[in-house]
PDB file of C-alpha atoms in Angstrom:
ATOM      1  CA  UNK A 535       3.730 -37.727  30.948  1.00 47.00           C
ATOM      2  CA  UNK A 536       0.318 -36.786  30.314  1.00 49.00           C
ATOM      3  CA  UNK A 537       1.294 -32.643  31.188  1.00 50.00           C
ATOM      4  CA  UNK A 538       4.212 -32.878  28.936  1.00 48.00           C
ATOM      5  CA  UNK A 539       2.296 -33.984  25.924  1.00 47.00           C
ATOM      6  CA  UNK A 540      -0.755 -30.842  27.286  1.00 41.00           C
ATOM      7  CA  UNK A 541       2.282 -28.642  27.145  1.00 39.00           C
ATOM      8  CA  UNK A 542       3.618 -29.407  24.346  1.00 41.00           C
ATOM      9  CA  UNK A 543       0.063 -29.339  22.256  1.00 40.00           C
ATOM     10  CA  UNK A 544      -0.291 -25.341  23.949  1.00 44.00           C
ATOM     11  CA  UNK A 545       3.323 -24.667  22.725  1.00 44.00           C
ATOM     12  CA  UNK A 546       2.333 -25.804  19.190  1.00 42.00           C
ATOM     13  CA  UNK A 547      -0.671 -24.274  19.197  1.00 44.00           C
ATOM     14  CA  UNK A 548       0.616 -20.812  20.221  1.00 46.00           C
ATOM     15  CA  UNK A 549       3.333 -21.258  17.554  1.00 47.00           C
ATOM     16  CA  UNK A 550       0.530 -21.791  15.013  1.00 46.00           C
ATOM     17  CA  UNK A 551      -0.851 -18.754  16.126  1.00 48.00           C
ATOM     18  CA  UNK A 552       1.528 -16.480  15.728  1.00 50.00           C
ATOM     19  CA  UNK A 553       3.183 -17.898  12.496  1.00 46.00           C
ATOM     20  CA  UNK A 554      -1.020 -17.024  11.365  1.00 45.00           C
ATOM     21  CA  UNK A 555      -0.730 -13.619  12.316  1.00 49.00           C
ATOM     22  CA  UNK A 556       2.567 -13.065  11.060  1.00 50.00           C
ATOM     23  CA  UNK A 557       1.286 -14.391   7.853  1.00 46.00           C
ATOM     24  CA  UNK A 558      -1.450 -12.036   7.675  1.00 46.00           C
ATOM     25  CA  UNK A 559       0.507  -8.944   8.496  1.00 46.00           C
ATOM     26  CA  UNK A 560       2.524 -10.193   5.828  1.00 45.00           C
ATOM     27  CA  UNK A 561      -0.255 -10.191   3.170  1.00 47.00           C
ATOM     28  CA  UNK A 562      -1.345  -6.655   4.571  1.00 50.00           C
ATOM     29  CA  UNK A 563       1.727  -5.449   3.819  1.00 53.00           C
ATOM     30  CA  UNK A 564       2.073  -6.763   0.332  1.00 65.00           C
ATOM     31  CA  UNK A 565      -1.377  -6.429  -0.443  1.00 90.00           C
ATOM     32  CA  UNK A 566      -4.053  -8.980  -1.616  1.00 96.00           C
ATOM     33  CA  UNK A 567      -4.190 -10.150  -5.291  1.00 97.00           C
ATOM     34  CA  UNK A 568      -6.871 -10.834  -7.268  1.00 97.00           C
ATOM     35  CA  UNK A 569     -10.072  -9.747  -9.468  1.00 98.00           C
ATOM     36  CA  UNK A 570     -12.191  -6.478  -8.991  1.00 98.00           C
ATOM     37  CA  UNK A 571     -15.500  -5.790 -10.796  1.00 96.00           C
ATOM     38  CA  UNK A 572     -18.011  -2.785 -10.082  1.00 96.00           C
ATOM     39  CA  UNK A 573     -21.506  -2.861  -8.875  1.00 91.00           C
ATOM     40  CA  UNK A 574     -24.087   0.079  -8.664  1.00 80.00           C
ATOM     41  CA  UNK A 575     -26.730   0.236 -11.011  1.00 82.00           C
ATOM     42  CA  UNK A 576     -29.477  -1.221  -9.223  1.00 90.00           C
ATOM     43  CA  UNK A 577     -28.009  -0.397  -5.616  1.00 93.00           C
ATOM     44  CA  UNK A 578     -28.130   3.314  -6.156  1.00 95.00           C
ATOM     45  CA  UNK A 579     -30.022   4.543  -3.064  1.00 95.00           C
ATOM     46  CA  UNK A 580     -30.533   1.580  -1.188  1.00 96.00           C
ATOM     47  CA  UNK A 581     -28.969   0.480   2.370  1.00 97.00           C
ATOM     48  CA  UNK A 582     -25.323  -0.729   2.353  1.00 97.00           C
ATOM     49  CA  UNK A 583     -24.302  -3.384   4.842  1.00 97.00           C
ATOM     50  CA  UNK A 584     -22.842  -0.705   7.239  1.00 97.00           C
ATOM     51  CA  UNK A 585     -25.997   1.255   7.226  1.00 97.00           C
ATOM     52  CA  UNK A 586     -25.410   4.263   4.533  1.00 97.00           C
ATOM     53  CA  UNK A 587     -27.263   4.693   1.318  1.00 97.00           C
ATOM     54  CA  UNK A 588     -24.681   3.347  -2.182  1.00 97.00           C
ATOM     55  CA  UNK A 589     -23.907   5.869  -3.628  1.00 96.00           C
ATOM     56  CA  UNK A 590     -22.805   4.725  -7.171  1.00 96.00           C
ATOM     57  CA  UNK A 591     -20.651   7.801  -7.312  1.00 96.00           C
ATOM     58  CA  UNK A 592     -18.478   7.984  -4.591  1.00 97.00           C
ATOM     59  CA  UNK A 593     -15.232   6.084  -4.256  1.00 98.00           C
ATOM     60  CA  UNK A 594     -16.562   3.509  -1.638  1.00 98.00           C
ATOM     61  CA  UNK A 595     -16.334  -0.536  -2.022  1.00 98.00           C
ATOM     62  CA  UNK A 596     -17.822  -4.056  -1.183  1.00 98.00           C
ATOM     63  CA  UNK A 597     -15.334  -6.451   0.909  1.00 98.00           C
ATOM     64  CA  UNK A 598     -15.628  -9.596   2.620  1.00 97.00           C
ATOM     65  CA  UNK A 599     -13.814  -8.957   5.613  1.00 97.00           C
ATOM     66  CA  UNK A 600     -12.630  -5.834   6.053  1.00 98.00           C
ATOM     67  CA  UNK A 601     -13.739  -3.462   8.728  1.00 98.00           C
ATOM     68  CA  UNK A 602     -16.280  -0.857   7.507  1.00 98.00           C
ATOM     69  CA  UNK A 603     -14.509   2.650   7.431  1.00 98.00           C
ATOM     70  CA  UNK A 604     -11.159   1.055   6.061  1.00 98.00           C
ATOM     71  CA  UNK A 605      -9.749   2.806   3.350  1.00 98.00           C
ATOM     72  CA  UNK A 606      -7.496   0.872   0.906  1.00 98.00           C
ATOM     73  CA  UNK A 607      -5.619   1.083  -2.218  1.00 98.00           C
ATOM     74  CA  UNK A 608      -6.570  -0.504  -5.408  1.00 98.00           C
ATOM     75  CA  UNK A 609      -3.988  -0.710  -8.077  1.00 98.00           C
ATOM     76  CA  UNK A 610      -5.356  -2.084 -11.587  1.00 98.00           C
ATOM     77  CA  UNK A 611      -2.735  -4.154 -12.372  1.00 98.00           C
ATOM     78  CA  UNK A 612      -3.092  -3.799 -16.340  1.00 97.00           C
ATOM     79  CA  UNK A 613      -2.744  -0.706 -16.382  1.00 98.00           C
ATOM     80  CA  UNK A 614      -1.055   0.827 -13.316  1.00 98.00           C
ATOM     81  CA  UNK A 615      -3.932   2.782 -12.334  1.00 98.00           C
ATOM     82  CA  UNK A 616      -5.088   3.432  -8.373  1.00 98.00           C
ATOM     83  CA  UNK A 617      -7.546   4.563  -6.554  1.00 98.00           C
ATOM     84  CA  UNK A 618      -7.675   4.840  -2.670  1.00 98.00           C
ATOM     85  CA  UNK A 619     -11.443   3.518  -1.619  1.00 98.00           C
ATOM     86  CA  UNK A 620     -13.582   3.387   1.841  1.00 98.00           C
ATOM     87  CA  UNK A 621     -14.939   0.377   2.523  1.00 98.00           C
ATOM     88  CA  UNK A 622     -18.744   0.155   2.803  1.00 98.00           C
ATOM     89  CA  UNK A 623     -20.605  -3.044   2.285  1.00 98.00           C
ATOM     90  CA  UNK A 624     -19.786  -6.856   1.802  1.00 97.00           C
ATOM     91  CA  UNK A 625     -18.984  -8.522  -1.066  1.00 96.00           C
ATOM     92  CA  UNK A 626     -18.485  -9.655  -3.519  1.00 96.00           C
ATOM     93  CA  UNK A 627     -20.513 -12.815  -3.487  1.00 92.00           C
ATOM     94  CA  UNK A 628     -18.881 -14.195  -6.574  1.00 92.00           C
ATOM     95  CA  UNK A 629     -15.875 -16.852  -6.432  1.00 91.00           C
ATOM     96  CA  UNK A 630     -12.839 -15.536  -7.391  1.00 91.00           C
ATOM     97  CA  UNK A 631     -13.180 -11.907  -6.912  1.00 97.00           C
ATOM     98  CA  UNK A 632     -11.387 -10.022  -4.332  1.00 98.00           C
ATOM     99  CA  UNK A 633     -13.261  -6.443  -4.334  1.00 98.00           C
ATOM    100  CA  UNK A 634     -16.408  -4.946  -5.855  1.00 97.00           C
ATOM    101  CA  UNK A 635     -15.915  -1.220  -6.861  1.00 98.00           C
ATOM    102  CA  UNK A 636     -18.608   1.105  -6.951  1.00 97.00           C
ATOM    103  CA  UNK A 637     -18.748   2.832 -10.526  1.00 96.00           C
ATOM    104  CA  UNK A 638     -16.769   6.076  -9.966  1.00 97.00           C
ATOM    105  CA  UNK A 639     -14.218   3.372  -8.180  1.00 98.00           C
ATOM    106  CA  UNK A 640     -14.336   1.374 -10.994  1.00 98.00           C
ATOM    107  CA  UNK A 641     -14.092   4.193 -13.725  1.00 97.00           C
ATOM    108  CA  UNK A 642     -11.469   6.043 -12.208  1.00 98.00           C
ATOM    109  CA  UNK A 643      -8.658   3.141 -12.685  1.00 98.00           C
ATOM    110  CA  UNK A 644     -10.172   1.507 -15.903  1.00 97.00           C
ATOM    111  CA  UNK A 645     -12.205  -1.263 -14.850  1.00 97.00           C
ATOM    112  CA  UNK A 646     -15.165  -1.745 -17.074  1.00 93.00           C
ATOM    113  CA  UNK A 647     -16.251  -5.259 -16.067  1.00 93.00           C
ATOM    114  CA  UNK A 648     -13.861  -7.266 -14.407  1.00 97.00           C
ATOM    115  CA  UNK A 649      -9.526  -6.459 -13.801  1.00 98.00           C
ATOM    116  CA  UNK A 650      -6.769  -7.736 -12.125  1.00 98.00           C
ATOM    117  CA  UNK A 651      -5.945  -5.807  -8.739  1.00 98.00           C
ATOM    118  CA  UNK A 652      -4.172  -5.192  -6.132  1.00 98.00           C
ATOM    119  CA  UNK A 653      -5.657  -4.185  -2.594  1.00 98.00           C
ATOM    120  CA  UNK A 654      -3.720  -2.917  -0.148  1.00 98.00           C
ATOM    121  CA  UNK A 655      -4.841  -1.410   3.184  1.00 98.00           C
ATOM    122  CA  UNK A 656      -3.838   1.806   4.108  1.00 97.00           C
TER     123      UNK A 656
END
């Protein structure tokens, strides 16, 4: 009795697993949702959580989990706008937000403080 209810628990378990990674090759696909701002001015220069100097002016971003190197599209989603980013450091460390910019980043679709995106990895 005991095995049955051990097997039964892996079963489920596995299950769970791969409905999770079907879910998140599902948001992949679609892309993630949410709100963008820019960072730069007083990170110009300095080390990046993947090692390289920010540069302020280059089309490079902060995400949370993303691998470092991973380029992905941002679409503002006020104006229809995208850019197509490399992912550099971590962030952003404010609720709510999905994706810092660097300025250039930022500029190039419209976002002057904080918009409503669209990331998608490429």
């Amino acid at each position: 009795m005991n095995a049955k209810i051990v097997l039964a628990t892996i079963a489920l378990t596995a299950a769970s697993a791969g409905a999770a990674t079907e879910a998140q090759a599902d948001t992949a696909a679609r892309g993630q949702a949410g709100m963008a701002s820019w960072y730069g001015p007083g990170f110009h220069g300095k080390r990046t959580a993947n090692g390289e100097r920010f540069n302020t002016h280059a089309l490079t971003a902060a995400h949370r989990t993303l691998p470092f190197g991973a380029r992905v599209r941002v679409t503002n989603k006020t104006n229809g706008r995208s850019i197509v980013v490399r992912i550099n450091d971590r962030g952003p460390f404010i609720g709510g937000r999905v994706i810092d910019l660097s300025n250039a980043s930022a500029r190039a679709i419209g976002v002057s403080g904080v918009a409503k995106v669209v990331v998608a990895r490429l």
